[in-house]
Coordinates of C-alpha atoms and ligand atoms in Angstrom, one line a residue:
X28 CA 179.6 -107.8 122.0
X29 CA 180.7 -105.0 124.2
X30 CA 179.3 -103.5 126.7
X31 CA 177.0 -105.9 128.1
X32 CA 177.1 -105.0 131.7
X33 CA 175.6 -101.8 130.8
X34 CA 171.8 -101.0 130.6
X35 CA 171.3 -101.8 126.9
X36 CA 173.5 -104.1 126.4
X37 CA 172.4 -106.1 129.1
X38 CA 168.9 -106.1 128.5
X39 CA 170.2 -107.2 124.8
X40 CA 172.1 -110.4 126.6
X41 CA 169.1 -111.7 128.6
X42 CA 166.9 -110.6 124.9
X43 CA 169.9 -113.3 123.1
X44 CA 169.3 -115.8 126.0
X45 CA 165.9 -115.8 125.7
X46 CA 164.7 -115.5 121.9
X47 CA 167.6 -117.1 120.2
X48 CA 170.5 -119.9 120.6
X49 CA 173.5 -117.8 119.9
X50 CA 176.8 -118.2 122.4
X51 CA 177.7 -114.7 123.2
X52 CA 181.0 -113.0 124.4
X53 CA 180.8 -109.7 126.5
X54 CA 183.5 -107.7 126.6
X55 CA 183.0 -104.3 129.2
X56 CA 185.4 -102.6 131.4
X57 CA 183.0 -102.2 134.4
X58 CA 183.3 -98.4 134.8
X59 CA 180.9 -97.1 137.2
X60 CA 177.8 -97.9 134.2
X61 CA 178.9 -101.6 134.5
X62 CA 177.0 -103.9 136.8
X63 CA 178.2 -107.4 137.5
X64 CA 174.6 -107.6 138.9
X65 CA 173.1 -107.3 135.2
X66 CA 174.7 -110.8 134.3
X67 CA 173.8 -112.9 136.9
X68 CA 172.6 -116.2 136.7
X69 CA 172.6 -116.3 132.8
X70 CA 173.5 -119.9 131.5
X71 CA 177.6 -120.1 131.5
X72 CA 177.3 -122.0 128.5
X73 CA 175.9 -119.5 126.5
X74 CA 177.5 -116.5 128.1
X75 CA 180.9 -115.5 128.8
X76 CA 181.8 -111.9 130.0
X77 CA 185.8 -110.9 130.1
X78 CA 186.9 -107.5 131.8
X79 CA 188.9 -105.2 129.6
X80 CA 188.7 -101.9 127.6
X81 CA 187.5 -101.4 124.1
X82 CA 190.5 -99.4 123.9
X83 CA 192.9 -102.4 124.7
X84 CA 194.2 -103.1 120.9
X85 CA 195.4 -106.8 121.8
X86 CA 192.2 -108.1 124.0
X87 CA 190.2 -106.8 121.4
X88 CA 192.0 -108.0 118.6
X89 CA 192.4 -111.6 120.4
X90 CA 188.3 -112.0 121.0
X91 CA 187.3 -110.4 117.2
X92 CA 189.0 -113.1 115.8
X93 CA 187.1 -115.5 117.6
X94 CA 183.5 -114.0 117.2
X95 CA 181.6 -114.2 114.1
X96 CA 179.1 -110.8 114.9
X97 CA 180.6 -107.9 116.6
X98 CA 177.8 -105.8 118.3
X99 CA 179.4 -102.5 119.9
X100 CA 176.9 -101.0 122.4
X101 CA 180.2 -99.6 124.9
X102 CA 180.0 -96.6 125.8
X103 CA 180.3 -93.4 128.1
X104 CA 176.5 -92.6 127.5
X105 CA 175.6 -89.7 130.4
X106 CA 175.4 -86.3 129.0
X107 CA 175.6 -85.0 132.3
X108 CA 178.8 -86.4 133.0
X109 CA 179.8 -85.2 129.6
X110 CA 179.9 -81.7 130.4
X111 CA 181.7 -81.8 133.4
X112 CA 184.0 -84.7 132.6
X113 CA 184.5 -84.8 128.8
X114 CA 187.5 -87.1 128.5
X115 CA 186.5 -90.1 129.0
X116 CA 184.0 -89.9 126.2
X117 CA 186.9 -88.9 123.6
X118 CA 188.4 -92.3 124.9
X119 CA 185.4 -95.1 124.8
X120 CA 183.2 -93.2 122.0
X121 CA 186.0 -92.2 119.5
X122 CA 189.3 -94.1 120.4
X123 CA 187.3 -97.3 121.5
X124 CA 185.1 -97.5 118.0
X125 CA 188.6 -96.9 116.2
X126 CA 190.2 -99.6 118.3
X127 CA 187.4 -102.4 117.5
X128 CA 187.0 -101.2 113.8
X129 CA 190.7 -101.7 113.1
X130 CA 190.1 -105.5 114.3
X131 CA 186.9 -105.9 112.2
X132 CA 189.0 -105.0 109.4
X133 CA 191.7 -106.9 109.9
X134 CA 189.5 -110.2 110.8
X135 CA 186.9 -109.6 108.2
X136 CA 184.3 -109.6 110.7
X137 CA 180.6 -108.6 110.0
X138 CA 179.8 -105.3 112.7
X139 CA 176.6 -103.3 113.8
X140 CA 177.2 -100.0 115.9
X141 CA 174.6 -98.9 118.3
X142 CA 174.2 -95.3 118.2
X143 CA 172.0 -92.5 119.3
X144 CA 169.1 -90.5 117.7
X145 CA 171.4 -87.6 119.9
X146 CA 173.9 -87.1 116.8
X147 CA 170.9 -85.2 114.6
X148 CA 171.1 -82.2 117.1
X149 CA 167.2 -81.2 118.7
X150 CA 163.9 -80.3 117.0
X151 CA 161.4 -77.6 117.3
X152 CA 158.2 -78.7 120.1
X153 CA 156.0 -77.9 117.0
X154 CA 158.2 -79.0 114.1
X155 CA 156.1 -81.6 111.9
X156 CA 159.5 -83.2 110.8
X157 CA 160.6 -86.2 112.4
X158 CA 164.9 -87.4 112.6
X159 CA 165.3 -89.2 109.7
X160 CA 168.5 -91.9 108.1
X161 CA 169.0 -88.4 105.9
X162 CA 168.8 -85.5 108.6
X163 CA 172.3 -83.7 108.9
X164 CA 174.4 -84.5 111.8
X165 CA 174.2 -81.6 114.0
X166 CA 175.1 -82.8 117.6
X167 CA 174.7 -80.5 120.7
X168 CA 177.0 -82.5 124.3
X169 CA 180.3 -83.8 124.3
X170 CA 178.3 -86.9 124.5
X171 CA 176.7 -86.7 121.6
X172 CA 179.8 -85.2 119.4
X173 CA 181.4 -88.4 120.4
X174 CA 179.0 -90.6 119.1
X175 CA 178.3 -88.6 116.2
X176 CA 182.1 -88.9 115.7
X177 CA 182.3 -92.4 116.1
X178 CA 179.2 -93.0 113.6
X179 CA 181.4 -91.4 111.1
X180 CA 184.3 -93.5 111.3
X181 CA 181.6 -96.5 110.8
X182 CA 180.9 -94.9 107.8
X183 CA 184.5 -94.1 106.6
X184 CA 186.0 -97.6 107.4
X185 CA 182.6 -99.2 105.5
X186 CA 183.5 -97.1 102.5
X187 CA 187.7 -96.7 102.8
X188 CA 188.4 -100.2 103.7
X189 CA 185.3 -102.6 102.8
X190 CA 184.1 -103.1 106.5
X191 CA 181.2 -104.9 106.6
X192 CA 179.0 -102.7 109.1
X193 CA 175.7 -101.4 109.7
X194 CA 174.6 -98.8 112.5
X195 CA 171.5 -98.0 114.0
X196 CA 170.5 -94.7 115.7
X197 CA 168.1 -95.3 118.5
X198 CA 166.2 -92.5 120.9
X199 CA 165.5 -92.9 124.7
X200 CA 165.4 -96.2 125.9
X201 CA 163.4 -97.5 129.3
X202 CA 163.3 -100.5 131.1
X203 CA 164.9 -102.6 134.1
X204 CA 168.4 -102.5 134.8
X205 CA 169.4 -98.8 133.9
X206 CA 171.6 -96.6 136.1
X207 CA 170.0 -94.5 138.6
X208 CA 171.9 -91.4 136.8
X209 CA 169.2 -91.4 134.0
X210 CA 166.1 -89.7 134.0
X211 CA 163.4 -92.3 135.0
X212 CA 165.0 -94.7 137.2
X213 CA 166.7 -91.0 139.3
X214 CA 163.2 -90.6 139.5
X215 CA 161.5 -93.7 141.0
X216 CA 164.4 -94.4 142.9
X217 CA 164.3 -91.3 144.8
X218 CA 160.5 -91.3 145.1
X219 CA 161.3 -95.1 146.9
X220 CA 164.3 -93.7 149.1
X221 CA 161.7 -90.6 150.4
X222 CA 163.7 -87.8 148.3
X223 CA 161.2 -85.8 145.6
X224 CA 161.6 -86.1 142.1
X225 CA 164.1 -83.2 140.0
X226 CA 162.7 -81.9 136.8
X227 CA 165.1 -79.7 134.8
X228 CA 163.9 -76.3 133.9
X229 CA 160.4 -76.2 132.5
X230 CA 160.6 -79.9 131.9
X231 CA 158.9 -79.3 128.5
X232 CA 161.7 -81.0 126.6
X233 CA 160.3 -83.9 124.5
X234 CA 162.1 -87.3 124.7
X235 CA 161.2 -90.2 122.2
X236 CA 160.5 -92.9 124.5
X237 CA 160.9 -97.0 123.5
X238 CA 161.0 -100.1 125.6
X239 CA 164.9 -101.7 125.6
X240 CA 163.2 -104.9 124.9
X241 CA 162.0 -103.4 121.0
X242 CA 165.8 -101.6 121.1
X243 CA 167.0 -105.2 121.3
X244 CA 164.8 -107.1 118.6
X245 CA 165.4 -104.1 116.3
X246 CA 169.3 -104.7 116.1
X247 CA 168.6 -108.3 115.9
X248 CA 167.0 -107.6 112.6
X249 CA 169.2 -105.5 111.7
X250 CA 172.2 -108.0 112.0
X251 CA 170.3 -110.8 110.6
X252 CA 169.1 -108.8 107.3
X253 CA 170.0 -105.3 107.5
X254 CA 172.1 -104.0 103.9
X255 CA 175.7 -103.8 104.6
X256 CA 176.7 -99.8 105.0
X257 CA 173.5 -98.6 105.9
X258 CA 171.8 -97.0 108.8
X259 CA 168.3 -97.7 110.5
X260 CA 166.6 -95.5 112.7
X261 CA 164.9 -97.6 116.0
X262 CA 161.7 -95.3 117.6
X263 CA 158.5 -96.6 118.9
X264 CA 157.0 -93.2 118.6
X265 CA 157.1 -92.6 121.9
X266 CA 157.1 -89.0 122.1
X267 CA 156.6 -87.6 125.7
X268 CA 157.7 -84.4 127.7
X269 CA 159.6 -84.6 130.8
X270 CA 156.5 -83.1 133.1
X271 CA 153.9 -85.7 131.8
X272 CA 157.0 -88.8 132.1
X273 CA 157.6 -87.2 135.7
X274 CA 153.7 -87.1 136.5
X275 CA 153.2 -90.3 135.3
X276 CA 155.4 -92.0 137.5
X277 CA 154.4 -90.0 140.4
X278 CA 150.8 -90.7 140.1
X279 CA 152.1 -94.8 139.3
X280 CA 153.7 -94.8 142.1
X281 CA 150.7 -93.5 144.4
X282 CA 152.3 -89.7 145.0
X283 CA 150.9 -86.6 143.9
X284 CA 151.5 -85.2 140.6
X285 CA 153.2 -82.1 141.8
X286 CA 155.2 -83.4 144.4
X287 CA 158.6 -82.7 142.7
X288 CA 161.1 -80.1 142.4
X289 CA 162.3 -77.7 139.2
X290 CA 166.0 -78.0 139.4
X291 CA 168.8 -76.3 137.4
X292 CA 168.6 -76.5 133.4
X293 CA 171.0 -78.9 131.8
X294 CA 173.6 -76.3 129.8
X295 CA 172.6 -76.7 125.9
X296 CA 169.7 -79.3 126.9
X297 CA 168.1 -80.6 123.6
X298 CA 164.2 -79.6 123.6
X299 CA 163.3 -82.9 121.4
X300 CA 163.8 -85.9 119.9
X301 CA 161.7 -88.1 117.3
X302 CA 162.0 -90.8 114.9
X303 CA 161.0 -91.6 112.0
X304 CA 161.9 -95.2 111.8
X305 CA 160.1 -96.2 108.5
X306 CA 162.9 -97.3 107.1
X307 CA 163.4 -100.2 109.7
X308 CA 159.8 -101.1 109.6
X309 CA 159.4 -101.1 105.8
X310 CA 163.0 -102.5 104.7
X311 CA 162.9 -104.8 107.3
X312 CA 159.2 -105.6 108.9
X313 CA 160.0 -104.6 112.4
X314 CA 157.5 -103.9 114.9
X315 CA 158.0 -102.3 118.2
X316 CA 156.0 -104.8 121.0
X317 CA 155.6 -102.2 123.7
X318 CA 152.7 -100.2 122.3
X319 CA 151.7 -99.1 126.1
X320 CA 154.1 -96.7 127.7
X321 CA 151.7 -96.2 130.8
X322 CA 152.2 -100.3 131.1
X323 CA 155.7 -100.3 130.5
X324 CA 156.6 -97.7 132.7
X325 CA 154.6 -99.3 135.6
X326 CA 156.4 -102.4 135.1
X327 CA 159.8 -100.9 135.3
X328 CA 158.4 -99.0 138.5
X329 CA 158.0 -102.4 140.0
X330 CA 161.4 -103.7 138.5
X331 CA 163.4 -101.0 140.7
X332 CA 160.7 -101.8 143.8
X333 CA 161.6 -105.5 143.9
X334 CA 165.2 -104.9 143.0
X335 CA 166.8 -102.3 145.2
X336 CA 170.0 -104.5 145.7
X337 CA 170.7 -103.9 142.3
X338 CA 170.6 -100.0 142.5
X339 CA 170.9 -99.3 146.2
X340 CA 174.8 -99.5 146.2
X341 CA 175.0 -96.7 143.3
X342 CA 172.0 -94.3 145.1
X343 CA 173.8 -91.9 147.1
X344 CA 177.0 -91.1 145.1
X345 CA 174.9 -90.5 142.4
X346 CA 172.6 -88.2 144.0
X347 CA 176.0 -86.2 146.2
X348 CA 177.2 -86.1 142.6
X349 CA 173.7 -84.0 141.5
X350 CA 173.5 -82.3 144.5
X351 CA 177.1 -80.6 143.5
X352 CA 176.0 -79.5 140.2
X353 CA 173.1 -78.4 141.8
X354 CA 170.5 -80.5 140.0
Ligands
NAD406 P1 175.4 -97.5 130.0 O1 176.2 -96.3 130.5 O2 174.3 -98.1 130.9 O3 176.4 -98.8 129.8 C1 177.7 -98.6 129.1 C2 178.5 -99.9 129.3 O4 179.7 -99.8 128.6 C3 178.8 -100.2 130.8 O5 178.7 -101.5 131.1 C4 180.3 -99.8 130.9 O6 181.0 -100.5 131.9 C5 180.8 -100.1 129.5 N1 182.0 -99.4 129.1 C6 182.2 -98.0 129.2 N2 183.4 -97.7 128.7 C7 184.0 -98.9 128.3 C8 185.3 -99.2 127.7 N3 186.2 -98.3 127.5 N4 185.5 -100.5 127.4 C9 184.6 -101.5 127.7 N5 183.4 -101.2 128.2 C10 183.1 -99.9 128.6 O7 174.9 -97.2 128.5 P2 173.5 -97.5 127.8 O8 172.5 -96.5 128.2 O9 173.2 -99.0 128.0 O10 173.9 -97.3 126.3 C11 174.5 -98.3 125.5 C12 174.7 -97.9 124.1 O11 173.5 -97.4 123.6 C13 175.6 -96.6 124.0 O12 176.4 -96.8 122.9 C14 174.7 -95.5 123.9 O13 175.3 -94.4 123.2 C15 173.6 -96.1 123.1 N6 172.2 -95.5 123.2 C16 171.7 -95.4 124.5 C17 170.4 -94.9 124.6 C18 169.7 -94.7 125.9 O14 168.5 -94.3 126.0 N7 170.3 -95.1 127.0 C19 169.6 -94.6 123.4 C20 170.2 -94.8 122.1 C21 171.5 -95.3 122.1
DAU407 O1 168.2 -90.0 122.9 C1 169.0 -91.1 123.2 C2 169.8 -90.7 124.4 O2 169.0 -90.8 125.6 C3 171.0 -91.6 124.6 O3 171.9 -91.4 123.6 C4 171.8 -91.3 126.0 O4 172.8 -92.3 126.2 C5 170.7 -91.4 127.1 O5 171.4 -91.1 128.3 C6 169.6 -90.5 126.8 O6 170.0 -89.1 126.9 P1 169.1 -88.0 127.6 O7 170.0 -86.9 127.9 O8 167.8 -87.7 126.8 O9 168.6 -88.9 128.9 P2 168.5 -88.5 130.5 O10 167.9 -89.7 131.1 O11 169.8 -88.0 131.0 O12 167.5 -87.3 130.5 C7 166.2 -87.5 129.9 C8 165.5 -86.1 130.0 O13 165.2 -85.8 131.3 C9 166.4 -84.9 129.5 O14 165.6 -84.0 128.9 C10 166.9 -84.4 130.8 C11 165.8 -84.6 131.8 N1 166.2 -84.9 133.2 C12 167.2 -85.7 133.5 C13 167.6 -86.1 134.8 C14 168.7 -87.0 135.1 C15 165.5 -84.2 134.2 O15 164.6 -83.4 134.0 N2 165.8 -84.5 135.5 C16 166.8 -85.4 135.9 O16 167.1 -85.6 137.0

């Protein structure tokens, strides 16, 4: 798999370790997303992680042909970063998906592509419609054109050259070990270093929350029975707005509700996300586990308490990095 030192991809490792036997390869590159910290103390016997670049034709090529399941979750995945930066999202998202796809294809290897619910473009607050597997791709960030892009290559190489690949489209994930850039953990982290809370704008943009633990048993599924060339939609029907996700874990952790700041609107923010994931439910019986977002939440509150080794180090360059962009 590649990018396993990442948020996702990690908590899919440690889900692999736990709920199955399988021996599993990470490939990642370490970029700043990368945490060597994410890995530790996982059984070497069923885990082996190599440094390199998606992008890399021969490493890639040389570990393909000794895998059986490719699972691609690399990538540059902060749309933040994608406005300001976009580069480097052309390179992991687009030339990074070509690069492993060419080796699939050459080693007749089965492949699942972890995507976003991003690539469907934003809804309406009081649209009734939900993203669905059959909603037009109508992506807003850098970010999200990227993925959207490398979806669609997915698609062409499953249809041009028999590739034997599925892809799933997943909306906002939570949980432990995810970089202090994103929403939630920005927030606890700062609300534990002393600094208040930012909200962007209005903060009445809607994000579709699920626990990364129900990401990972949905592509599970997916690569044990999903149909080859199709595409599942993973959401718990999590819908929240930032405001209520930002007073939640204020009020968790013990502060008052309104003690944050408004800060600078992300250019072209997306107002809302939502899935529809029947498909995956009814095609393929999966359930999401984390029903409770006020429980899960509180538990990833205490995740980033008792592990501040694991974010401190990343803290301030991330927040000098805000602070320039005035956010
Ligand atoms: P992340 O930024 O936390 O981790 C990305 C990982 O990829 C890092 O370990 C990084 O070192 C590695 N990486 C980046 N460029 C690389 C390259 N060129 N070669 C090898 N490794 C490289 O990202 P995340 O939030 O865990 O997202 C993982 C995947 O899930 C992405 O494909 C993202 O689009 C998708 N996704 C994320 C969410 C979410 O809520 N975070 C939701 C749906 C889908
Ligand atoms: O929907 C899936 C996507 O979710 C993934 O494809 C992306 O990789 C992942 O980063 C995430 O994208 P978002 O842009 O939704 O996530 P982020 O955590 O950056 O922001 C969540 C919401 O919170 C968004 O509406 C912007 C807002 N926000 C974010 C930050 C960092 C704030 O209000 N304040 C902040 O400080």
């Amino acid at each position: 798999m590649t990018g396993g030192a990442g948020f996702i991809g990690s908590n899919f490792v440690h889900y692999l370790v736990d709920n199955t036997d399988d021996v599993v390869t990470v490939l990642d590159k370490f970029t700043y997303a990368g945490n060597e910290a994410s890995l530790a103390g996982l059984p070497e016997d069923r885990v082996t992680v190599v440094r390199g670049d998606i992008c890399d034709a021969e490493v890639v090529d040389r570990l393909i042909a000794d895998t059986d399941v490719v699972v691609h979750y690399a990538a540059e995945s902060h749309n933040d970063n994608s406005l300001h930066d976009p580069r480097p999202f052309l390179d992991t998202n687009i030339v990074g998906t070509y690069t492993l796809l060419e080796a699939v294809r050459r080693h007749g290897k089965r492949y699942h592509h972890i995507s976003t619910d991003e690539v469907y473009g934003d809804l309406e607050l009081d649209d009734p419609e939900r993203f669905t597997e059959r909603t037009p791709y109508n992506p807003s960030s850098p970010y999200s054109s990227t993925k959207a892009g490398s979806d669609l290559l997915v698609r062409a190489w499953v249809r041009s050259f028999g590739v034997q690949a599925t892809i799933s489209n997943c909306s906002n994930n939570y949980g432990p070990r995810q970089h202090v850039e994103k929403f939630i953990p920005r927030q606890i982290t700062n609300i534990l270093v002393g600094d208040r809370p930012k909200l962007y704008g209005e903060g009445l943009n809607v994000r579709d929350w699920i626990h990364a633990d129900d990401h990972s048993s949905a592509v599970l599924r997916i690569v044990e029975a999903g149909r080859i060339g199709e595409t599942y939609l993973i959401g718990a029907d999590g819908e929240k707005n930032n405001k209520e996700v930002l007073e939640l874990i204020l009020t968790t952790m013990g502060q008052p509700a309104d003690a944050y700041d408004h800060v600078v609107d992300r250019p072209g923010h997306d107002l809302r996300y939502a899935i529809d994931s029947a498909k995956l439910r009814d095609e393929l019986g999966w359930l999401p586990a984390f029903q409770d977002f006020e429980r899960g939440l509180a538990a990833t509150v205490d995740w980033y308490r008792e592990n501040e080794a694991w974010w401190q180090p990343q803290k301030a360059a991330t927040e000098a990095k805000y602070r320039e962009q005035g956010q």
